[in-house]
Amino acid sequence: MQKFGGTSVGDVDRIKAVGDHIARTVRHGNQVVAVVSAMGKTTDDLLRLANDVSSTHPGRELDMLLTSGERISMALLCMALADLGVPAVSFTGSQAGIITDTDHTKAKIVEMRPDRLLEALSEGRVPVVAGFQGVSLEKDVTTLGRGGSDTTAVALAAALGADFCEIYTDVSGVFSADPRVVAEAHKIHKISFEEMLELAASGGRVLALRSVEFARNFGVPIHVRSSFTWEPGTWVQEEDETMEQAVVSAISHDVTEVKVTITGVPDRPGIAAKVFREIADRGINVDMIVQNTSIDGFTDISFTVPKDDKAACLEVTRAVSAEIGAREAYADSGIGRVSLIGAGMKTHPGVTAMMFEILAKEGINIEMISTSAIRISCVVRQDDVENAVRALHEAFEL
Ligand code: ADP
Ligand code: ASP
Ligand code: MG
């Protein structure tokens, strides 16, 4: 399984280079299935077009539009392969048998029926699959959420029993921080599914979260590597004794969320349940939650949600607020999140204290905190995010 991201198929020369690489892999005696993203910034351009045309984007139509990007890449790559004498055949997500639920723009895969891919493979052809898309149980075209081509690739790797899944991108692997923010970040040679899950969930864009969940659940090793240098990259796999248990392995950041606050919430059993039930029923994922101590029976609740869900979330939150007698609900778009990830944190106290001290030394105020066994996240002002990442990277000597 070889997946090529947007930059990797960004122009004609890149598509030819990818074709060359697949041809070489085939000539080494491998059966290859390729998954492609839309060329360069195509998906962003299509979204801009949608915004220019209308402020209402019915999910079904948005998915029709967005899936066209990947169709272009798959057809062009097959033509490039034909030129190289490698028989290839393109498939949309639907043709590849990727069945999803009906949740447009962030559909979940519910079933894989890759019969046509198996047939192509048995005929000695290279299936080239459009990433990021599937077909719903109601037979409509769906997309899997931004970055979803990674999920297509890993899910297909699992369904086809591939030995591993190669994710080709524009960096040479998974780094100790986003190399675009920290120039000194180093490449991690091996990382466990658990650490990668936390990294992907907290903004480490290099792999889509859902793809790592699939990889862990089905035991598919992922090799993240560069389609520019083709050098060996990072293996994401089951934890083993050859992995160093660093206290802190990586620092991630995320500026794609907003903070929603409800003030004057009556502090009674069942109120938080009601608020978050209504939000969940709208299909909105809540991330961090903070509730203040109650004063005179009223409290404030803050939580973070994806920027894309801001309007929908405010709508429901304001409606529930009125119902439960809360004062007001508002959103703050100027936040960002910085996270430390490391399996060794489990057995090393003091990491949280050190993180807070480093942020304090930089004069960075912490607005929200959340932790898991192997991650600490702080919400700070968006303008402070890059500074925070650099300071933490240096202080933890990554
Ligand atoms: P693709 O189009 O190939 O899917 P993405 O843009 O989705 O590529 O993901 C690759 C980008 O992820 C890199 O260019 C890099 O800026 C970013 N990134 C964020 N965190 C990390 C990290 N820890 N290691 C490597 N890359 C990272
Ligand atoms: N083209 C889609 C996006 O830009 C899917 C992907 O690249 O993984 O989000
Ligand atoms: Mg991506």
Tab-separated table of C-alpha atoms and ligand atoms in Angstrom:
chain	number	residue	atom	x	y	z
A	1	MET	CA	0.000	0.000	0.000
A	2	GLN	CA	1.458	3.339	-1.042
A	3	LYS	CA	-0.365	6.619	-0.306
A	4	PHE	CA	0.700	9.906	-1.858
A	5	GLY	CA	-0.384	13.195	-0.274
A	6	GLY	CA	-1.323	16.453	-2.007
A	7	THR	CA	2.181	17.892	-2.370
A	8	SER	CA	3.485	14.529	-3.576
A	9	VAL	CA	1.149	14.701	-6.597
A	10	GLY	CA	1.149	18.526	-6.751
A	11	ASP	CA	2.108	18.916	-10.425
A	12	VAL	CA	2.859	16.973	-13.588
A	13	ASP	CA	6.490	16.277	-12.662
A	14	ARG	CA	5.485	15.053	-9.216
A	15	ILE	CA	2.864	12.705	-10.696
A	16	LYS	CA	5.480	11.306	-13.073
A	17	ALA	CA	7.937	10.849	-10.188
A	18	VAL	CA	5.274	8.980	-8.202
A	19	GLY	CA	4.570	6.829	-11.278
A	20	ASP	CA	8.293	6.016	-11.535
A	21	HIS	CA	8.380	4.993	-7.893
A	22	ILE	CA	5.346	2.715	-8.207
A	23	ALA	CA	6.792	1.185	-11.382
A	24	ARG	CA	10.060	0.466	-9.584
A	25	THR	CA	8.217	-1.125	-6.652
A	26	VAL	CA	6.244	-3.333	-9.054
A	27	ARG	CA	9.411	-4.347	-10.922
A	28	HIS	CA	10.904	-5.472	-7.607
A	29	GLY	CA	8.172	-8.110	-7.564
A	30	ASN	CA	5.638	-6.406	-5.283
A	31	GLN	CA	1.899	-6.126	-5.687
A	32	VAL	CA	1.093	-2.445	-5.158
A	33	VAL	CA	-2.132	-0.596	-4.392
A	34	ALA	CA	-1.836	3.203	-4.561
A	35	VAL	CA	-4.021	5.800	-2.847
A	36	VAL	CA	-3.823	9.439	-3.937
A	37	SER	CA	-4.872	12.797	-2.521
A	38	ALA	CA	-6.045	15.756	-4.574
A	39	MET	CA	-3.246	17.702	-6.299
A	40	GLY	CA	-1.605	20.384	-4.128
A	41	LYS	CA	-4.135	22.744	-2.606
A	42	THR	CA	-7.063	21.548	-4.767
A	43	THR	CA	-9.307	20.705	-1.798
A	44	ASP	CA	-8.788	24.193	-0.304
A	45	ASP	CA	-9.503	25.767	-3.710
A	46	LEU	CA	-12.738	23.790	-4.051
A	47	LEU	CA	-13.803	24.872	-0.562
A	48	ARG	CA	-13.106	28.488	-1.510
A	49	LEU	CA	-15.252	28.081	-4.627
A	50	ALA	CA	-18.083	26.723	-2.507
A	51	ASN	CA	-17.793	29.721	-0.162
A	52	ASP	CA	-17.787	32.143	-3.095
A	53	VAL	CA	-20.905	30.622	-4.577
A	54	SER	CA	-22.982	30.296	-1.438
A	55	SER	CA	-23.022	30.437	2.323
A	56	THR	CA	-25.062	27.240	2.544
A	57	HIS	CA	-23.205	24.054	1.822
A	58	PRO	CA	-25.468	21.025	1.878
A	59	GLY	CA	-23.171	18.192	2.962
A	60	ARG	CA	-24.118	15.995	0.037
A	61	GLU	CA	-23.201	18.658	-2.509
A	62	LEU	CA	-20.010	19.641	-0.700
A	63	ASP	CA	-18.902	16.004	-0.822
A	64	MET	CA	-19.744	15.765	-4.539
A	65	LEU	CA	-17.515	18.788	-5.078
A	66	LEU	CA	-14.604	17.792	-2.846
A	67	THR	CA	-14.338	14.212	-4.116
A	68	SER	CA	-13.625	15.550	-7.609
A	69	GLY	CA	-10.099	16.575	-6.525
A	70	GLU	CA	-8.969	13.010	-5.876
A	71	ARG	CA	-10.534	11.795	-9.150
A	72	ILE	CA	-8.200	14.064	-11.099
A	73	SER	CA	-5.093	12.667	-9.402
A	74	MET	CA	-6.082	9.019	-9.762
A	75	ALA	CA	-6.772	9.292	-13.492
A	76	LEU	CA	-3.577	11.256	-14.190
A	77	LEU	CA	-1.447	8.819	-12.182
A	78	CYS	CA	-2.882	5.876	-14.149
A	79	MET	CA	-1.982	7.666	-17.402
A	80	ALA	CA	1.563	8.269	-16.139
A	81	LEU	CA	1.817	4.560	-15.260
A	82	ALA	CA	0.519	3.560	-18.699
A	83	ASP	CA	3.374	5.569	-20.229
A	84	LEU	CA	5.791	3.526	-18.142
A	85	GLY	CA	4.264	0.249	-19.305
A	86	VAL	CA	2.655	-0.507	-15.951
A	87	PRO	CA	-0.999	-1.492	-16.352
A	88	ALA	CA	-3.034	0.494	-13.814
A	89	VAL	CA	-6.706	1.127	-13.207
A	90	SER	CA	-8.308	3.906	-11.178
A	91	PHE	CA	-11.167	3.533	-8.698
A	92	THR	CA	-13.247	6.095	-6.840
A	93	GLY	CA	-13.858	5.377	-3.158
A	94	SER	CA	-17.236	3.959	-4.088
A	95	GLN	CA	-15.794	1.654	-6.757
A	96	ALA	CA	-13.107	0.550	-4.303
A	97	GLY	CA	-15.864	-0.650	-1.950
A	98	ILE	CA	-15.383	1.859	0.851
A	99	ILE	CA	-18.787	1.961	2.544
A	100	THR	CA	-19.412	4.733	5.065
A	101	ASP	CA	-22.167	6.098	7.277
A	102	THR	CA	-24.197	9.071	6.011
A	103	ASP	CA	-22.411	11.775	8.021
A	104	HIS	CA	-21.365	14.002	5.092
A	105	THR	CA	-17.941	15.754	5.236
A	106	LYS	CA	-16.803	13.543	8.131
A	107	ALA	CA	-18.142	10.112	7.313
A	108	LYS	CA	-16.874	6.999	9.088
A	109	ILE	CA	-16.030	3.797	7.252
A	110	VAL	CA	-18.459	1.032	8.244
A	111	GLU	CA	-17.471	-1.694	5.795
A	112	MET	CA	-14.850	-2.517	3.156
A	113	ARG	CA	-15.653	-4.531	0.035
A	114	PRO	CA	-12.464	-4.258	-2.004
A	115	ASP	CA	-13.459	-7.005	-4.515
A	116	ARG	CA	-12.629	-4.908	-7.554
A	117	LEU	CA	-9.169	-4.102	-6.196
A	118	LEU	CA	-8.474	-7.805	-5.615
A	119	GLU	CA	-9.653	-8.552	-9.134
A	120	ALA	CA	-7.343	-5.874	-10.596
A	121	LEU	CA	-4.422	-7.205	-8.560
A	122	SER	CA	-5.057	-10.755	-9.746
A	123	GLU	CA	-4.951	-9.462	-13.335
A	124	GLY	CA	-1.550	-7.934	-12.660
A	125	ARG	CA	-2.803	-4.356	-12.627
A	126	VAL	CA	-2.066	-1.613	-10.106
A	127	PRO	CA	-5.277	-0.291	-8.523
A	128	VAL	CA	-5.057	3.463	-7.967
A	129	VAL	CA	-7.703	4.571	-5.467
A	130	ALA	CA	-9.030	8.082	-4.868
A	131	GLY	CA	-8.388	8.848	-1.194
A	132	PHE	CA	-10.644	10.641	1.297
A	133	GLN	CA	-13.938	9.282	-0.040
A	134	GLY	CA	-16.495	6.522	0.106
A	135	VAL	CA	-20.124	5.815	-0.597
A	136	SER	CA	-22.798	5.913	2.077
A	137	LEU	CA	-25.351	3.263	2.933
A	138	GLU	CA	-27.794	5.587	1.098
A	139	LYS	CA	-25.578	5.384	-2.027
A	140	ASP	CA	-24.356	8.984	-1.834
A	141	VAL	CA	-20.741	10.004	-2.218
A	142	THR	CA	-19.152	10.947	1.130
A	143	THR	CA	-15.815	12.308	2.364
A	144	LEU	CA	-13.900	11.164	5.444
A	145	GLY	CA	-12.812	14.549	6.849
A	146	ARG	CA	-9.694	16.594	6.070
A	147	GLY	CA	-6.589	14.471	5.750
A	148	GLY	CA	-8.832	11.452	5.116
A	149	SER	CA	-6.694	9.894	2.371
A	150	ASP	CA	-4.469	8.492	5.127
A	151	THR	CA	-7.539	6.689	6.467
A	152	THR	CA	-8.408	5.298	3.035
A	153	ALA	CA	-4.896	3.896	2.704
A	154	VAL	CA	-4.660	2.276	6.131
A	155	ALA	CA	-8.208	0.895	5.981
A	156	LEU	CA	-7.488	-0.664	2.568
A	157	ALA	CA	-4.146	-1.998	3.806
A	158	ALA	CA	-6.031	-3.734	6.626
A	159	ALA	CA	-8.800	-5.060	4.376
A	160	LEU	CA	-6.366	-6.364	1.749
A	161	GLY	CA	-3.923	-7.798	4.292
A	162	ALA	CA	-1.051	-5.619	3.070
A	163	ASP	CA	2.294	-6.142	4.843
A	164	PHE	CA	2.427	-2.445	5.726
A	165	CYS	CA	1.188	0.933	4.605
A	166	GLU	CA	3.566	3.538	3.218
A	167	ILE	CA	2.434	7.148	3.630
A	168	TYR	CA	4.452	9.388	1.301
A	169	THR	CA	4.394	13.058	2.205
A	170	ASP	CA	6.413	16.289	2.061
A	171	VAL	CA	8.487	15.653	5.210
A	172	SER	CA	10.795	12.677	5.758
A	173	GLY	CA	8.876	11.203	8.686
A	174	VAL	CA	7.299	11.970	12.032
A	175	PHE	CA	9.369	14.598	13.846
A	176	SER	CA	9.721	15.601	17.495
A	177	ALA	CA	7.700	18.718	16.556
A	178	ASP	CA	6.309	20.178	13.328
A	179	PRO	CA	9.531	20.826	11.364
A	180	ARG	CA	7.908	23.951	9.911
A	181	VAL	CA	7.792	25.462	13.395
A	182	VAL	CA	10.913	23.971	15.005
A	183	ALA	CA	13.826	23.856	12.567
A	184	GLU	CA	15.841	21.679	15.012
A	185	ALA	CA	13.127	19.015	15.321
A	186	HIS	CA	14.527	15.499	14.806
A	187	LYS	CA	13.063	12.534	12.986
A	188	ILE	CA	11.667	9.781	15.230
A	189	HIS	CA	12.665	6.419	13.736
A	190	LYS	CA	10.039	4.303	15.505
A	191	ILE	CA	6.950	5.382	17.379
A	192	SER	CA	4.221	3.301	19.044
A	193	PHE	CA	0.585	3.390	17.925
A	194	GLU	CA	-0.307	4.862	21.339
A	195	GLU	CA	2.072	7.806	21.094
A	196	MET	CA	1.135	8.417	17.446
A	197	LEU	CA	-2.565	8.411	18.370
A	198	GLU	CA	-1.964	11.149	20.932
A	199	LEU	CA	0.194	13.075	18.468
A	200	ALA	CA	-2.428	12.854	15.709
A	201	ALA	CA	-5.247	13.751	18.105
A	202	SER	CA	-3.444	16.845	19.333
A	203	GLY	CA	-2.622	18.473	15.999
A	204	GLY	CA	0.321	16.518	14.530
A	205	ARG	CA	-1.175	16.791	11.042
A	206	VAL	CA	1.241	14.300	9.469
A	207	LEU	CA	-1.205	11.376	9.926
A	208	ALA	CA	-5.002	11.634	10.200
A	209	LEU	CA	-6.212	10.396	13.604
A	210	ARG	CA	-8.648	7.869	12.159
A	211	SER	CA	-5.861	6.265	10.096
A	212	VAL	CA	-3.823	5.611	13.243
A	213	GLU	CA	-6.885	4.122	14.955
A	214	PHE	CA	-7.297	1.699	12.035
A	215	ALA	CA	-3.602	0.848	12.091
A	216	ARG	CA	-3.678	0.063	15.799
A	217	ASN	CA	-6.947	-1.865	15.682
A	218	PHE	CA	-5.832	-4.039	12.770
A	219	GLY	CA	-2.088	-4.136	13.524
A	220	VAL	CA	-1.016	-2.477	10.259
A	221	PRO	CA	2.492	-0.980	10.533
A	222	ILE	CA	2.740	2.467	8.876
A	223	HIS	CA	5.900	3.824	7.289
A	224	VAL	CA	5.734	7.640	7.005
A	225	ARG	CA	8.300	8.886	4.492
A	226	SER	CA	9.194	11.506	1.919
A	227	SER	CA	8.191	11.340	-1.748
A	228	PHE	CA	10.933	13.886	-2.463
A	229	THR	CA	13.996	12.118	-1.040
A	230	TRP	CA	12.529	8.577	-0.781
A	231	GLU	CA	14.781	8.003	2.265
A	232	PRO	CA	13.606	5.684	5.095
A	233	GLY	CA	11.211	7.527	7.403
A	234	THR	CA	9.322	6.709	10.594
A	235	TRP	CA	7.757	3.358	11.483
A	236	VAL	CA	4.522	3.582	13.429
A	237	GLN	CA	3.942	0.159	14.988
A	238	GLU	CA	3.183	-1.911	18.072
A	239	GLU	CA	5.362	-0.888	20.997
A	240	ASP	CA	8.459	-3.086	21.380
A	241	GLU	CA	11.677	-3.215	23.371
A	242	THR	CA	13.684	-1.451	20.636
A	243	MET	CA	11.738	1.757	21.181
A	244	GLU	CA	13.242	4.175	23.626
A	245	GLN	CA	10.749	5.122	26.316
A	246	ALA	CA	11.474	8.827	26.231
A	247	VAL	CA	9.759	10.832	28.952
A	248	VAL	CA	8.758	13.340	26.258
A	249	SER	CA	8.894	12.108	22.645
A	250	ALA	CA	7.168	14.905	20.777
A	251	ILE	CA	5.471	18.275	21.036
A	252	SER	CA	2.416	19.032	18.957
A	253	HIS	CA	0.284	22.084	18.409
A	254	ASP	CA	-3.158	22.745	17.038
A	255	VAL	CA	-4.805	25.993	15.963
A	256	THR	CA	-7.909	24.474	14.402
A	257	GLU	CA	-10.176	24.689	17.438
A	258	VAL	CA	-12.258	27.395	19.105
A	259	LYS	CA	-13.184	27.753	22.749
A	260	VAL	CA	-16.882	27.982	23.574
A	261	THR	CA	-17.906	29.314	26.995
A	262	ILE	CA	-21.309	29.204	28.689
A	263	THR	CA	-21.595	31.526	31.688
A	264	GLY	CA	-24.043	31.462	34.586
A	265	VAL	CA	-24.841	27.769	34.271
A	266	PRO	CA	-27.046	26.458	37.121
A	267	ASP	CA	-24.848	23.997	39.041
A	268	ARG	CA	-27.227	21.025	39.285
A	269	PRO	CA	-26.922	17.346	38.403
A	270	GLY	CA	-27.939	16.685	34.795
A	271	ILE	CA	-27.197	20.134	33.364
A	272	ALA	CA	-23.774	19.298	31.874
A	273	ALA	CA	-25.209	16.027	30.576
A	274	LYS	CA	-27.944	17.954	28.761
A	275	VAL	CA	-25.555	20.499	27.204
A	276	PHE	CA	-23.108	17.895	25.915
A	277	ARG	CA	-25.844	15.507	24.751
A	278	GLU	CA	-27.312	18.227	22.503
A	279	ILE	CA	-23.858	19.013	21.093
A	280	ALA	CA	-23.066	15.339	20.515
A	281	ASP	CA	-26.393	14.811	18.761
A	282	ARG	CA	-25.314	17.444	16.218
A	283	GLY	CA	-22.248	15.306	15.455
A	284	ILE	CA	-19.832	17.827	17.011
A	285	ASN	CA	-16.735	16.460	18.760
A	286	VAL	CA	-15.935	18.193	22.028
A	287	ASP	CA	-12.301	18.073	23.040
A	288	MET	CA	-11.170	19.799	26.253
A	289	ILE	CA	-13.689	20.749	28.947
A	290	VAL	CA	-13.230	22.990	31.985
A	291	GLN	CA	-15.865	23.780	34.595
A	292	ASN	CA	-15.248	26.512	37.175
A	293	THR	CA	-16.065	26.130	40.860
A	294	SER	CA	-19.596	27.165	41.542
A	295	ILE	CA	-20.396	30.567	43.051
A	296	ASP	CA	-23.897	30.966	44.513
A	297	GLY	CA	-25.068	27.886	42.611
A	298	PHE	CA	-23.850	29.084	39.177
A	299	THR	CA	-20.776	28.087	37.233
A	300	ASP	CA	-19.026	28.687	33.871
A	301	ILE	CA	-18.285	25.853	31.452
A	302	SER	CA	-15.694	26.153	28.649
A	303	PHE	CA	-14.865	23.566	26.017
A	304	THR	CA	-13.130	23.352	22.653
A	305	VAL	CA	-14.609	22.233	19.318
A	306	PRO	CA	-13.280	22.235	15.726
A	307	LYS	CA	-13.401	25.680	14.040
A	308	ASP	CA	-15.604	24.250	11.300
A	309	ASP	CA	-18.265	23.445	13.882
A	310	LYS	CA	-18.230	26.880	15.542
A	311	ALA	CA	-21.491	28.185	14.056
A	312	ALA	CA	-23.418	24.955	14.594
A	313	CYS	CA	-22.069	24.631	18.127
A	314	LEU	CA	-23.002	28.205	19.058
A	315	GLU	CA	-26.480	27.638	17.694
A	316	VAL	CA	-27.126	24.572	19.876
A	317	THR	CA	-25.308	26.001	22.871
A	318	ARG	CA	-27.398	29.191	22.793
A	319	ALA	CA	-30.601	27.193	22.488
A	320	VAL	CA	-29.716	24.929	25.464
A	321	SER	CA	-28.495	27.925	27.461
A	322	ALA	CA	-31.898	29.546	27.143
A	323	GLU	CA	-33.578	26.313	28.133
A	324	ILE	CA	-31.494	25.716	31.265
A	325	GLY	CA	-31.415	29.379	32.279
A	326	ALA	CA	-27.695	30.044	31.701
A	327	ARG	CA	-26.532	33.634	31.155
A	328	GLU	CA	-24.815	33.568	27.740
A	329	ALA	CA	-22.733	31.498	25.327
A	330	TYR	CA	-19.883	32.826	23.198
A	331	ALA	CA	-16.924	31.558	21.161
A	332	ASP	CA	-13.261	32.588	21.243
A	333	SER	CA	-11.352	31.860	18.009
A	334	GLY	CA	-8.013	33.178	19.251
A	335	ILE	CA	-6.882	30.048	21.045
A	336	GLY	CA	-4.365	27.318	20.274
A	337	ARG	CA	-3.216	24.164	21.983
A	338	VAL	CA	0.261	22.890	22.806
A	339	SER	CA	0.797	19.273	23.895
A	340	LEU	CA	3.631	17.141	25.222
A	341	ILE	CA	3.524	13.439	24.329
A	342	GLY	CA	5.638	10.677	25.815
A	343	ALA	CA	5.085	7.103	27.001
A	344	GLY	CA	7.681	7.624	29.742
A	345	MET	CA	5.460	10.256	31.393
A	346	LYS	CA	3.535	7.439	33.048
A	347	THR	CA	6.467	6.745	35.359
A	348	HIS	CA	8.058	10.205	35.601
A	349	PRO	CA	6.360	12.698	37.878
A	350	GLY	CA	7.159	16.357	37.420
A	351	VAL	CA	6.662	16.700	33.657
A	352	THR	CA	3.505	18.779	34.128
A	353	ALA	CA	5.216	21.081	36.620
A	354	MET	CA	8.129	21.559	34.241
A	355	MET	CA	5.809	22.321	31.318
A	356	PHE	CA	3.988	24.972	33.355
A	357	GLU	CA	7.301	26.489	34.504
A	358	ILE	CA	8.601	26.752	30.938
A	359	LEU	CA	5.395	28.420	29.746
A	360	ALA	CA	5.455	30.789	32.741
A	361	LYS	CA	9.054	31.757	31.980
A	362	GLU	CA	7.926	32.719	28.453
A	363	GLY	CA	5.111	34.815	29.948
A	364	ILE	CA	2.507	32.515	28.385
A	365	ASN	CA	-0.806	32.223	30.227
A	366	ILE	CA	-2.505	28.795	30.424
A	367	GLU	CA	-6.279	28.907	29.874
A	368	MET	CA	-7.216	25.225	29.938
A	369	ILE	CA	-5.412	21.982	30.765
A	370	SER	CA	-6.123	18.354	29.937
A	371	THR	CA	-4.078	15.209	30.376
A	372	SER	CA	-4.018	11.536	29.476
A	373	ALA	CA	-1.579	8.927	30.759
A	374	ILE	CA	0.945	9.923	28.080
A	375	ARG	CA	-0.054	13.501	27.097
A	376	ILE	CA	-0.395	16.950	28.668
A	377	SER	CA	-2.196	19.694	26.694
A	378	CYS	CA	-2.507	23.391	27.471
A	379	VAL	CA	-4.748	25.905	25.723
A	380	VAL	CA	-2.969	29.244	25.295
A	381	ARG	CA	-3.422	32.350	23.109
A	382	GLN	CA	-2.969	31.430	19.444
A	383	ASP	CA	-0.231	34.059	19.078
A	384	ASP	CA	1.786	32.286	21.777
A	385	VAL	CA	1.562	28.799	20.266
A	386	GLU	CA	4.727	28.760	18.147
A	387	ASN	CA	6.773	30.347	20.915
A	388	ALA	CA	5.503	27.758	23.349
A	389	VAL	CA	6.391	24.872	21.014
A	390	ARG	CA	9.938	26.177	20.474
A	391	ALA	CA	10.525	26.862	24.175
A	392	LEU	CA	9.263	23.406	25.207
A	393	HIS	CA	11.258	21.675	22.463
A	394	GLU	CA	14.431	23.325	23.687
A	395	ALA	CA	13.807	22.911	27.420
A	396	PHE	CA	12.948	19.195	27.128
A	397	GLU	CA	16.051	18.738	24.951
A	398	LEU	CA	14.242	16.944	22.123
B	1	ADP	P1	-0.038	15.282	2.920
B	1	ADP	O1	-0.628	16.264	1.958
B	1	ADP	O2	1.092	14.506	2.346
B	1	ADP	O3	-1.079	14.407	3.565
B	1	ADP	P2	0.007	16.926	5.295
B	1	ADP	O4	0.178	18.382	5.045
B	1	ADP	O5	-1.333	16.412	5.624
B	1	ADP	O6	0.648	16.159	4.061
B	1	ADP	O7	0.996	16.461	6.475
B	1	ADP	C1	2.372	16.732	6.404
B	1	ADP	C2	2.690	17.972	7.233
B	1	ADP	O8	2.478	17.700	8.607
B	1	ADP	C3	4.134	18.413	7.178
B	1	ADP	O9	4.381	19.241	6.084
B	1	ADP	C4	4.336	19.104	8.522
B	1	ADP	O10	4.339	20.518	8.397
B	1	ADP	C5	3.136	18.702	9.344
B	1	ADP	N1	3.496	18.186	10.668
B	1	ADP	C6	2.924	18.568	11.829
B	1	ADP	N2	3.475	17.940	12.864
B	1	ADP	C7	4.438	17.127	12.375
B	1	ADP	C8	5.368	16.218	12.977
B	1	ADP	N3	5.417	16.008	14.300
B	1	ADP	N4	6.216	15.541	12.155
B	1	ADP	C9	6.167	15.738	10.828
B	1	ADP	N5	5.319	16.579	10.200
B	1	ADP	C10	4.460	17.280	10.959
B	2	ASP	N1	-7.556	16.152	-0.167
B	2	ASP	C1	-8.069	15.981	1.173
B	2	ASP	C2	-7.617	17.110	2.064
B	2	ASP	O1	-6.950	18.028	1.607
B	2	ASP	C3	-7.721	14.648	1.750
B	2	ASP	C4	-6.240	14.395	1.970
B	2	ASP	O2	-5.403	15.058	1.361
B	2	ASP	O3	-5.932	13.494	2.747
B	2	ASP	O4	-7.957	17.136	3.220
B	3	MG	MG	-2.423	14.673	5.186
